[in-house]
Short mmCIF file of C-alpha atoms and ligand atoms in Angstrom, two decimals:
data_model
loop_
_atom_site.label_atom_id
_atom_site.label_comp_id
_atom_site.label_asym_id
_atom_site.label_seq_id
_atom_site.Cartn_x
_atom_site.Cartn_y
_atom_site.Cartn_z
CA MET A 19 0.00 0.00 0.00
CA THR A 20 1.25 3.54 -0.69
CA ASP A 21 2.18 5.49 2.39
CA LEU A 22 -1.20 6.57 3.72
CA THR A 23 0.21 9.73 5.26
CA SER A 24 1.21 11.17 1.91
CA LEU A 25 -2.34 11.19 0.55
CA THR A 26 -4.29 14.41 0.28
CA ILE A 27 -7.64 14.67 2.05
CA ALA A 28 -9.39 14.38 -1.32
CA GLU A 29 -7.46 11.18 -2.13
CA ALA A 30 -8.04 9.70 1.32
CA ARG A 31 -11.75 10.46 1.02
CA ASP A 32 -11.86 8.42 -2.19
CA GLY A 33 -9.80 5.58 -0.67
CA LEU A 34 -12.08 5.40 2.36
CA ALA A 35 -15.21 5.48 0.22
CA SER A 36 -13.93 2.69 -2.03
CA LYS A 37 -12.85 0.68 1.07
CA SER A 38 -9.18 0.56 -0.03
CA PHE A 39 -8.33 1.20 3.63
CA THR A 40 -10.12 2.03 6.84
CA SER A 41 -10.03 5.18 8.94
CA LEU A 42 -8.38 3.12 11.67
CA GLU A 43 -5.52 2.22 9.31
CA LEU A 44 -5.25 5.82 8.17
CA THR A 45 -5.28 7.03 11.78
CA ASP A 46 -2.69 4.47 12.90
CA ALA A 47 -0.37 5.53 10.06
CA HIS A 48 -0.57 9.13 11.28
CA LEU A 49 -0.11 8.21 14.94
CA ALA A 50 3.07 6.33 13.96
CA ALA A 51 4.31 9.33 11.95
CA MET A 52 3.65 11.61 14.95
CA GLU A 53 5.61 9.34 17.22
CA ALA A 54 8.55 9.32 14.82
CA ALA A 55 8.48 13.12 14.52
CA ARG A 56 8.43 14.13 18.17
CA SER A 57 11.66 16.07 17.62
CA LEU A 58 9.64 18.61 15.59
CA ASN A 59 7.59 19.39 18.73
CA ALA A 60 4.51 20.05 16.58
CA PHE A 61 2.08 18.08 18.74
CA ILE A 62 2.05 19.04 22.41
CA LEU A 63 -0.61 16.46 23.24
CA GLU A 64 -1.24 13.22 21.39
CA THR A 65 -4.67 11.65 21.85
CA PRO A 66 -4.19 8.16 20.33
CA ASP A 67 -6.99 6.47 22.31
CA LYS A 68 -9.50 9.12 21.37
CA ALA A 69 -8.27 9.04 17.75
CA ARG A 70 -8.70 5.26 17.47
CA ALA A 71 -12.12 5.34 19.13
CA MET A 72 -13.27 8.07 16.74
CA ALA A 73 -11.81 6.18 13.75
CA ARG A 74 -13.55 2.92 14.73
CA ALA A 75 -16.87 4.70 15.16
CA VAL A 76 -16.56 6.42 11.80
CA ASP A 77 -15.53 3.17 10.08
CA GLU A 78 -18.84 1.69 11.21
CA LYS A 79 -20.68 4.68 9.79
CA ILE A 80 -18.78 4.47 6.49
CA ALA A 81 -19.71 0.75 6.27
CA LYS A 82 -23.37 1.74 6.59
CA GLY A 83 -22.93 4.50 4.01
CA GLU A 84 -23.45 7.22 6.61
CA GLY A 85 -20.05 8.96 6.62
CA GLY A 86 -20.04 12.78 6.51
CA PRO A 87 -17.90 14.98 4.24
CA LEU A 88 -14.78 14.45 6.39
CA ALA A 89 -15.50 10.86 7.37
CA GLY A 90 -12.38 9.20 8.74
CA ILE A 91 -9.92 12.06 8.03
CA PRO A 92 -7.31 12.49 10.82
CA LEU A 93 -6.68 16.12 11.77
CA GLY A 94 -4.57 18.09 14.22
CA ILE A 95 -6.09 20.86 16.35
CA LYS A 96 -4.31 24.04 17.34
CA ASP A 97 -4.22 24.28 21.12
CA LEU A 98 -6.23 27.51 20.99
CA PHE A 99 -9.42 25.52 20.27
CA ALA A 100 -11.26 24.24 23.32
CA THR A 101 -11.67 20.48 23.04
CA ARG A 102 -14.02 18.83 25.51
CA ASP A 103 -12.25 16.68 28.12
CA VAL A 104 -8.92 17.26 26.34
CA ARG A 105 -6.36 19.65 27.82
CA THR A 106 -6.40 23.08 26.17
CA THR A 107 -3.69 25.56 27.16
CA ALA A 108 -3.13 28.11 24.35
CA CYS A 109 0.47 27.05 25.08
CA SER A 110 0.52 29.25 28.17
CA LYS A 111 1.60 28.22 31.64
CA ILE A 112 -1.28 30.25 33.02
CA LEU A 113 -3.87 27.80 31.70
CA GLY A 114 -1.91 25.00 33.32
CA ASN A 115 -3.84 21.80 32.91
CA PHE A 116 -7.15 23.40 31.97
CA VAL A 117 -9.55 20.79 30.61
CA PRO A 118 -12.58 22.45 29.03
CA PRO A 119 -16.02 20.96 29.67
CA TYR A 120 -17.07 22.20 26.21
CA GLU A 121 -16.03 21.95 22.57
CA SER A 122 -15.37 24.92 20.25
CA THR A 123 -17.96 25.34 17.50
CA VAL A 124 -15.37 24.92 14.73
CA THR A 125 -14.00 21.63 16.08
CA SER A 126 -17.47 20.31 16.89
CA GLN A 127 -18.39 20.87 13.22
CA LEU A 128 -15.33 18.88 12.15
CA TRP A 129 -16.35 15.96 14.38
CA ARG A 130 -19.95 16.29 13.18
CA ASP A 131 -18.62 15.75 9.64
CA GLY A 132 -16.65 12.65 10.63
CA ALA A 133 -13.08 13.92 11.17
CA VAL A 134 -10.77 12.19 13.66
CA MET A 135 -8.73 14.12 16.26
CA LEU A 136 -5.06 13.10 16.51
CA GLY A 137 -4.09 15.60 19.20
CA LYS A 138 -3.36 19.22 20.04
CA LEU A 139 -0.85 21.34 18.18
CA ASN A 140 1.77 23.74 19.45
CA ASN A 141 1.40 27.51 18.91
CA ASP A 142 2.82 30.77 20.15
CA GLU A 143 1.53 31.59 23.64
CA PHE A 144 -2.03 32.95 23.20
CA ALA A 145 -1.17 33.11 19.46
CA MET A 146 1.18 36.04 20.02
CA GLY A 147 4.18 35.57 17.79
CA SER A 148 5.42 34.79 14.29
CA SER A 149 7.81 31.92 14.95
CA ASN A 150 6.19 29.61 17.52
CA GLU A 151 9.02 30.48 19.90
CA THR A 152 6.82 32.04 22.59
CA SER A 153 5.06 28.74 23.39
CA CYS A 154 5.50 27.45 26.95
CA PHE A 155 6.11 24.04 25.33
CA GLY A 156 9.14 25.34 23.43
CA PRO A 157 9.68 26.06 19.74
CA VAL A 158 8.38 23.99 16.84
CA VAL A 159 10.88 22.91 14.20
CA ASN A 160 10.09 23.41 10.52
CA PRO A 161 10.44 20.18 8.48
CA TRP A 162 12.12 22.34 5.80
CA ARG A 163 15.87 23.01 6.06
CA ARG A 164 18.21 25.13 3.99
CA GLU A 165 19.96 22.99 1.38
CA GLY A 166 23.08 21.42 2.86
CA SER A 167 22.37 22.76 6.36
CA ASN A 168 21.18 21.21 9.61
CA THR A 169 20.14 24.53 11.17
CA ALA A 170 16.72 24.21 12.80
CA LEU A 171 14.29 26.69 11.23
CA VAL A 172 11.06 28.06 12.65
CA PRO A 173 7.78 27.07 10.94
CA GLY A 174 6.40 30.58 11.47
CA GLY A 175 3.66 31.40 13.92
CA SER A 176 1.51 31.51 15.69
CA SER A 177 0.06 28.37 14.07
CA GLY A 178 3.53 26.82 13.84
CA GLY A 179 2.51 23.39 15.10
CA SER A 180 -0.33 23.24 12.59
CA ALA A 181 1.90 24.18 9.63
CA SER A 182 4.79 21.94 10.65
CA ALA A 183 2.53 18.92 11.27
CA VAL A 184 0.72 19.29 7.95
CA ALA A 185 3.99 19.80 6.03
CA ALA A 186 5.66 16.83 7.75
CA LEU A 187 2.69 14.53 6.92
CA LEU A 188 1.76 14.04 10.60
CA CYS A 189 -1.88 14.98 9.97
CA MET A 190 -3.90 15.51 6.78
CA GLY A 191 -4.94 19.01 7.74
CA ALA A 192 -5.12 21.21 10.80
CA THR A 193 -7.12 23.98 12.36
CA ALA A 194 -5.37 27.30 12.86
CA THR A 195 -6.21 30.89 13.78
CA ASP A 196 -5.13 34.19 12.28
CA THR A 197 -5.19 37.56 14.05
CA GLY A 198 -2.47 39.27 12.02
CA GLY A 199 -1.04 36.52 9.83
CA SER A 200 -0.87 33.40 11.97
CA ILE A 201 -2.37 31.08 9.35
CA ARG A 202 -0.82 32.58 6.22
CA GLN A 203 2.74 33.24 7.41
CA PRO A 204 3.35 29.69 8.74
CA ALA A 205 1.71 28.27 5.61
CA ALA A 206 4.18 30.27 3.49
CA PHE A 207 7.13 29.05 5.60
CA THR A 208 6.18 25.38 5.18
CA ALA A 209 4.80 25.13 1.63
CA THR A 210 1.25 24.54 2.83
CA VAL A 211 -2.00 26.30 1.95
CA GLY A 212 -3.46 28.52 4.68
CA VAL A 213 -6.79 30.33 4.57
CA LYS A 214 -7.82 33.25 6.77
CA PRO A 215 -11.54 33.53 6.05
CA THR A 216 -13.61 36.72 6.14
CA TYR A 217 -14.17 37.96 9.69
CA GLY A 218 -17.42 36.34 10.82
CA ARG A 219 -17.18 33.32 8.50
CA CYS A 220 -16.09 30.87 11.24
CA SER A 221 -17.39 30.98 14.76
CA ARG A 222 -14.94 32.18 17.41
CA TRP A 223 -16.91 30.43 20.15
CA GLY A 224 -14.66 28.18 22.19
CA ILE A 225 -11.44 29.57 20.73
CA VAL A 226 -9.11 31.18 23.27
CA ALA A 227 -9.47 34.91 22.53
CA PHE A 228 -6.48 37.05 21.58
CA ALA A 229 -7.87 40.15 19.81
CA SER A 230 -11.56 39.51 19.27
CA SER A 231 -12.14 41.97 16.41
CA LEU A 232 -9.30 40.41 14.39
CA ASP A 233 -9.28 36.68 15.31
CA GLN A 234 -10.51 34.19 12.70
CA ALA A 235 -10.18 30.43 12.47
CA GLY A 236 -9.19 28.73 9.25
CA PRO A 237 -7.55 25.61 7.84
CA ILE A 238 -3.96 24.70 6.95
CA ALA A 239 -3.73 21.91 4.38
CA ARG A 240 -1.52 20.52 1.62
CA SER A 241 -3.58 21.72 -1.34
CA ASN A 242 -6.18 24.29 -2.24
CA ARG A 243 -8.74 21.54 -2.65
CA ASP A 244 -8.04 20.17 0.83
CA ALA A 245 -8.26 23.64 2.36
CA ALA A 246 -11.60 24.14 0.58
CA ILE A 247 -12.91 20.82 1.92
CA LEU A 248 -11.91 21.74 5.48
CA LEU A 249 -13.27 25.29 5.36
CA ARG A 250 -16.68 24.05 4.31
CA SER A 251 -16.94 22.10 7.56
CA MET A 252 -15.38 24.80 9.74
CA ALA A 253 -17.48 27.73 8.47
CA GLY A 254 -21.06 28.63 9.24
CA HIS A 255 -23.29 30.80 11.36
CA ASP A 256 -23.24 30.28 15.10
CA PRO A 257 -25.66 32.13 17.39
CA LYS A 258 -23.13 31.69 20.22
CA ASP A 259 -20.76 34.15 18.49
CA THR A 260 -22.47 37.50 17.94
CA THR A 261 -19.93 38.42 15.25
CA SER A 262 -20.62 35.26 13.29
CA VAL A 263 -22.41 36.08 10.04
CA ASP A 264 -25.53 34.30 8.84
CA ILE A 265 -24.62 33.61 5.22
CA ALA A 266 -24.95 30.15 3.68
CA VAL A 267 -21.68 28.22 3.37
CA PRO A 268 -20.96 27.48 -0.28
CA ASP A 269 -19.36 24.30 -1.59
CA TYR A 270 -15.85 25.76 -1.68
CA GLU A 271 -14.50 22.70 -3.44
CA ALA A 272 -16.63 23.52 -6.49
CA ALA A 273 -14.45 26.62 -6.95
CA ILE A 274 -11.36 24.49 -7.56
CA GLY A 275 -10.63 24.42 -11.27
CA LYS A 276 -13.13 27.18 -12.09
CA SER A 277 -11.91 29.58 -14.76
CA VAL A 278 -10.36 32.84 -13.62
CA LYS A 279 -10.74 34.34 -17.09
CA GLY A 280 -11.56 38.01 -17.07
CA MET A 281 -10.91 38.46 -13.35
CA LYS A 282 -9.18 41.72 -12.50
CA ILE A 283 -6.25 41.10 -10.18
CA GLY A 284 -4.77 44.05 -8.33
CA ILE A 285 -1.04 44.42 -7.69
CA PRO A 286 -0.69 46.95 -4.87
CA LYS A 287 2.28 49.22 -5.44
CA GLU A 288 2.72 49.92 -1.71
CA TYR A 289 3.63 46.25 -1.13
CA ARG A 290 6.82 46.73 -3.14
CA LEU A 291 9.06 47.44 -0.16
CA ASP A 292 12.48 49.02 -0.17
CA GLY A 293 15.09 46.34 0.19
CA MET A 294 12.66 43.55 -0.63
CA PRO A 295 14.67 40.43 -1.57
CA ALA A 296 14.89 39.95 -5.34
CA GLU A 297 13.56 36.41 -4.91
CA ILE A 298 10.31 37.70 -3.46
CA GLU A 299 9.96 40.21 -6.31
CA LYS A 300 10.55 37.42 -8.81
CA LEU A 301 8.01 35.12 -7.16
CA TRP A 302 5.44 37.87 -7.20
CA SER A 303 5.91 38.58 -10.94
CA GLU A 304 5.84 34.88 -11.69
CA GLY A 305 2.53 34.54 -9.82
CA ALA A 306 1.12 37.47 -11.78
CA ALA A 307 2.27 35.88 -15.03
CA TRP A 308 0.59 32.56 -14.15
CA LEU A 309 -2.71 34.30 -13.43
CA LYS A 310 -2.39 36.29 -16.66
CA ALA A 311 -1.74 33.12 -18.64
CA ALA A 312 -4.95 31.72 -17.12
CA GLY A 313 -6.88 34.67 -18.53
CA ALA A 314 -6.89 37.13 -15.64
CA GLU A 315 -6.18 40.81 -16.18
CA LEU A 316 -3.44 42.32 -13.99
CA VAL A 317 -3.80 45.93 -12.87
CA GLU A 318 -1.70 48.10 -10.60
CA VAL A 319 -3.67 49.33 -7.58
CA SER A 320 -2.94 51.59 -4.66
CA LEU A 321 -3.57 50.87 -0.98
CA PRO A 322 -2.16 54.14 0.36
CA HIS A 323 -2.56 53.44 4.10
CA THR A 324 -0.63 50.18 4.04
CA LYS A 325 2.35 51.66 5.85
CA TYR A 326 0.22 52.45 8.91
CA ALA A 327 -1.23 48.95 9.19
CA LEU A 328 1.46 47.35 11.32
CA PRO A 329 1.75 50.21 13.85
CA ALA A 330 -2.05 50.42 14.12
CA TYR A 331 -2.27 46.64 14.54
CA TYR A 332 0.22 46.78 17.42
CA ILE A 333 -2.15 49.15 19.23
CA VAL A 334 -5.49 47.48 18.46
CA ALA A 335 -4.33 43.88 19.02
CA PRO A 336 -2.59 44.45 22.40
CA ALA A 337 -5.50 46.64 23.56
CA GLU A 338 -7.97 43.84 22.95
CA ALA A 339 -5.54 41.26 24.31
CA SER A 340 -5.07 43.15 27.55
CA SER A 341 -8.80 43.10 28.22
CA ASN A 342 -9.30 39.51 27.02
CA LEU A 343 -6.45 38.25 29.19
CA ALA A 344 -7.80 39.96 32.31
CA ARG A 345 -9.77 36.78 32.96
CA TYR A 346 -6.60 34.87 33.86
CA ASP A 347 -6.49 35.92 37.47
CA GLY A 348 -5.64 32.74 39.34
CA VAL A 349 -9.26 32.33 40.39
CA ARG A 350 -11.06 30.94 37.38
CA TYR A 351 -8.54 28.95 35.37
CA GLY A 352 -5.35 26.96 35.68
CA LEU A 353 -2.39 28.36 37.55
CA ARG A 354 -2.59 30.05 40.95
CA GLU A 355 0.45 31.35 42.81
CA PRO A 356 -0.38 31.90 46.49
CA GLY A 357 0.00 35.47 47.80
CA ARG A 358 -0.35 37.48 51.01
CA ASN A 359 -3.70 38.83 49.84
CA ILE A 360 -5.79 38.72 46.67
CA ILE A 361 -3.86 41.48 44.84
CA ASP A 362 -0.58 39.79 45.65
CA MET A 363 -2.02 36.48 44.38
CA TYR A 364 -3.14 38.13 41.10
CA GLU A 365 0.25 39.71 40.60
CA LYS A 366 2.26 36.61 41.36
CA THR A 367 0.00 34.40 39.21
CA ARG A 368 0.11 36.70 36.21
CA ALA A 369 3.82 37.39 36.53
CA SER A 370 4.71 33.73 36.56
CA GLY A 371 1.93 32.44 34.28
CA PHE A 372 2.46 34.75 31.30
CA GLY A 373 5.60 34.64 29.16
CA ALA A 374 7.61 37.74 28.22
CA GLU A 375 5.82 38.48 24.92
CA VAL A 376 2.38 38.16 26.48
CA ARG A 377 3.39 40.44 29.36
CA ARG A 378 4.67 43.00 26.83
CA ARG A 379 1.32 42.95 24.99
CA VAL A 380 -0.70 43.26 28.21
CA MET A 381 1.39 46.27 29.25
CA ILE A 382 1.16 47.97 25.84
CA GLY A 383 -2.57 47.28 25.70
CA THR A 384 -3.22 48.63 29.16
CA TYR A 385 -1.20 51.73 28.36
CA VAL A 386 -2.97 52.58 25.09
CA LEU A 387 -6.37 52.12 26.72
CA SER A 388 -5.61 54.16 29.82
CA ALA A 389 -7.23 57.53 30.49
CA GLY A 390 -5.25 60.29 28.83
CA TYR A 391 -3.72 58.00 26.19
CA TYR A 392 -6.88 56.40 24.82
CA ASP A 393 -7.59 59.13 22.26
CA ALA A 394 -3.99 59.51 21.18
CA TYR A 395 -3.39 55.80 20.59
CA TYR A 396 -6.40 53.52 20.59
CA LEU A 397 -8.94 55.84 19.00
CA ARG A 398 -6.39 56.99 16.43
CA ALA A 399 -5.51 53.40 15.53
CA GLN A 400 -9.20 52.62 15.05
CA LYS A 401 -9.47 55.54 12.63
CA VAL A 402 -6.45 54.29 10.72
CA ARG A 403 -8.12 50.90 10.59
CA THR A 404 -11.16 52.44 8.91
CA LEU A 405 -8.89 54.05 6.30
CA ILE A 406 -7.14 50.74 5.62
CA LYS A 407 -10.50 49.09 5.08
CA LYS A 408 -11.55 51.93 2.78
CA ASP A 409 -8.42 51.47 0.64
CA PHE A 410 -9.56 47.93 -0.12
CA GLU A 411 -13.19 48.98 -0.66
CA ASP A 412 -12.09 51.63 -3.19
CA CYS A 413 -10.10 49.01 -5.00
CA PHE A 414 -12.97 46.52 -5.15
CA ALA A 415 -15.35 49.32 -6.20
CA LYS A 416 -13.16 49.79 -9.28
CA GLY A 417 -13.87 46.21 -10.32
CA VAL A 418 -10.85 44.48 -8.82
CA THR A 419 -11.75 40.84 -8.03
CA ALA A 420 -8.78 40.01 -5.82
CA ILE A 421 -5.32 41.28 -4.90
CA LEU A 422 -2.03 39.44 -5.30
CA THR A 423 0.89 40.06 -2.91
CA PRO A 424 3.80 38.13 -1.44
CA ALA A 425 2.76 36.28 1.74
CA THR A 426 5.91 37.11 3.74
CA PRO A 427 8.95 39.34 3.28
CA SER A 428 11.34 36.36 3.63
CA ALA A 429 11.56 32.59 3.84
CA ALA A 430 11.71 30.74 7.19
CA PHE A 431 14.51 31.85 9.52
CA GLY A 432 16.49 30.02 12.17
CA VAL A 433 15.26 29.22 15.68
CA GLY A 434 16.59 32.00 17.93
CA GLU A 435 17.64 34.15 14.95
CA LYS A 436 15.08 36.96 15.17
CA GLY A 437 13.44 39.24 17.70
CA GLY A 438 15.76 38.57 20.63
CA ALA A 439 16.93 42.16 21.06
CA ASP A 440 14.17 43.91 19.16
CA PRO A 441 10.59 42.61 19.05
CA ILE A 442 9.88 44.78 16.00
CA GLU A 443 12.13 42.55 13.92
CA MET A 444 9.63 39.75 14.61
CA TYR A 445 6.57 41.96 14.10
CA LEU A 446 7.75 42.83 10.58
CA ASN A 447 6.98 39.27 9.47
CA ASP A 448 3.32 40.27 9.23
CA ILE A 449 3.80 43.32 7.07
CA PHE A 450 1.85 41.78 4.15
CA THR A 451 -0.80 40.00 6.21
CA VAL A 452 -2.07 42.35 8.97
CA THR A 453 -3.92 44.68 6.59
CA VAL A 454 -6.26 41.81 5.75
CA ASN A 455 -7.23 41.29 9.40
CA MET A 456 -7.60 45.03 9.95
CA ALA A 457 -10.04 45.12 7.01
CA GLY A 458 -11.80 41.84 7.94
CA LEU A 459 -11.17 40.39 4.48
CA PRO A 460 -10.39 36.82 3.41
CA GLY A 461 -6.81 35.92 2.49
CA ILE A 462 -5.08 32.77 1.32
CA ALA A 463 -1.38 31.85 1.24
CA VAL A 464 -0.37 29.40 -1.46
CA PRO A 465 3.06 27.81 -2.02
CA ALA A 466 4.57 29.32 -5.14
CA GLY A 467 8.27 28.59 -5.28
CA LYS A 468 11.56 28.32 -3.42
CA ASP A 469 14.36 30.69 -2.55
CA ALA A 470 18.01 30.16 -3.48
CA GLN A 471 18.51 28.01 -0.37
CA GLY A 472 15.68 25.69 -1.29
CA LEU A 473 13.17 27.08 1.21
CA PRO A 474 9.51 27.48 0.28
CA LEU A 475 7.96 30.87 -0.44
CA GLY A 476 4.28 31.71 -0.66
CA LEU A 477 2.01 34.17 -2.41
CA GLN A 478 -1.05 35.76 -0.85
CA LEU A 479 -4.39 36.45 -2.48
CA ILE A 480 -6.81 38.87 -0.80
CA GLY A 481 -10.49 38.74 -1.69
CA ARG A 482 -13.75 40.59 -1.31
CA PRO A 483 -15.75 39.91 1.85
CA PHE A 484 -17.18 36.35 1.82
CA ASP A 485 -15.61 35.59 -1.55
CA GLU A 486 -13.30 32.80 -0.41
CA GLU A 487 -14.40 30.85 -3.48
CA THR A 488 -12.51 33.18 -5.83
CA LEU A 489 -9.41 32.79 -3.69
CA PHE A 490 -9.60 29.01 -4.08
CA SER A 491 -10.00 29.33 -7.87
CA LEU A 492 -7.00 31.66 -8.11
CA GLY A 493 -5.00 29.64 -5.60
CA GLU A 494 -5.54 26.54 -7.70
CA VAL A 495 -4.08 28.29 -10.78
CA ILE A 496 -0.93 29.07 -8.77
CA GLU A 497 -0.80 25.53 -7.36
CA GLN A 498 -1.08 24.01 -10.83
CA ALA A 499 1.67 26.26 -12.17
CA ALA A 500 4.04 26.05 -9.18
CA GLY A 501 3.55 22.35 -8.41
CA HIS A 502 3.72 20.62 -5.05
CA PHE A 503 6.50 20.94 -2.51
CA THR A 504 7.31 18.23 0.03
CA ALA A 505 10.00 18.61 2.67
CA PRO A 506 12.68 15.90 2.37
CA LYS A 507 12.35 13.66 5.44
CA TRP A 508 15.28 13.90 7.90
CA TRP A 509 13.61 13.51 11.30
N1 LIG B 8 2.40 37.75 14.59
C1 LIG B 8 1.24 38.53 14.93
C2 LIG B 8 1.22 38.82 16.41
O1 LIG B 8 2.08 38.34 17.09
C3 LIG B 8 -0.02 37.83 14.50
C4 LIG B 8 -0.36 36.68 15.34
C5 LIG B 8 -1.63 36.02 14.96
O2 LIG B 8 -2.11 36.17 13.83
N2 LIG B 8 -2.20 35.31 15.90
O3 LIG B 8 0.37 39.51 16.89
#
């Protein structure tokens, strides 16, 4: 039998339906791959008993012809998603051994459709980071290495465990979340496909909150088709999330292979940064040429407020984080450090439970929201956010269907290489992705090529609100032209 872990979700779905193998066999193959790849530190909790029980149950359903759209497909779950009776920590010491008595809406929809849970995936603490180095479980290693080098590279973040596990064939797909780039940047670093849906497309209920007006769940997978299959199950209206939007979920997979002829694709001139590596420039023009060859029309567009997006994001996101994280007080969840009185207990718990990056965000957030500074920082950033959104609206009003940009300003970097002395060095990773969250739009990162050292690079497509389908159609054109990229196995 071919190695079951190298199948795509679409291929596995066919194999399961034709009874070439069972979900239990498929699940066991992935559990063995996970065990052999522990050095990547992608999974922080393996749930083999649960996985096998779910696989057996779904095999019975498949036998009776009752399997759902994801019947028998083994997936990994980012540790930001609450999973009932399974430890959920957001990779923070402060949640300790928190075991939620409830299931997030997104994961419950995956199980409803027959998927199998392999375990929980590593991420940056509370999803704050771009390299998965802020996790209390330690960094994740990217299965990709520079040619001829053994240097351990980061998989990006914050969904680093999700990207690394999918790229290393440890799971067929994974859930992830994106507040400023956390699905798309790790996807670009690992040659996987990552989708940040329109704000409101997936329910945030049961996902550990970082910055509620920016957070969105989405899939990481090995092809556009697989990402489309996963998003269909993850998306949908949920009355438990008041920002969830009541729009029917389309069959995203039907968009794969659809013609992109006549679509107007914007190339934003402000994304051409000074000192941008020539390889990224080249990738971007190649992507444009592929879309043109498929019949799309390429037009230069302007998104004039782009340069304010990152500074505004680093006001809005910490502000929301500081209020969301106020709930971790040593009383309700996880860790409690005893103190002389309640204030002392709060202070000791929060000082020892939060890592350095999270503490920095809480302090920045508290500062920009405090009386006297609120108008100068927070309110101002919100106004900038409106202008960023308007830039995109103006573009779409002129008939632009989608926008093509690089996904990241560089390929994956080494563990410990960035952000040690200056956090801004790390924040710059999201220069091409944060605008999309600020505007609430959908974005997809698709593998498009490699740099001179053999590391994957990705392109990003940004769409109109709730038009993820077009992104899948365009992403497929890039995938067909660029081909597939698999990390050579060394672990
Ligand atoms: N890297 C960004 C941050 O640290 C975005 C993270 C995310 O999307 N969760 O805020």
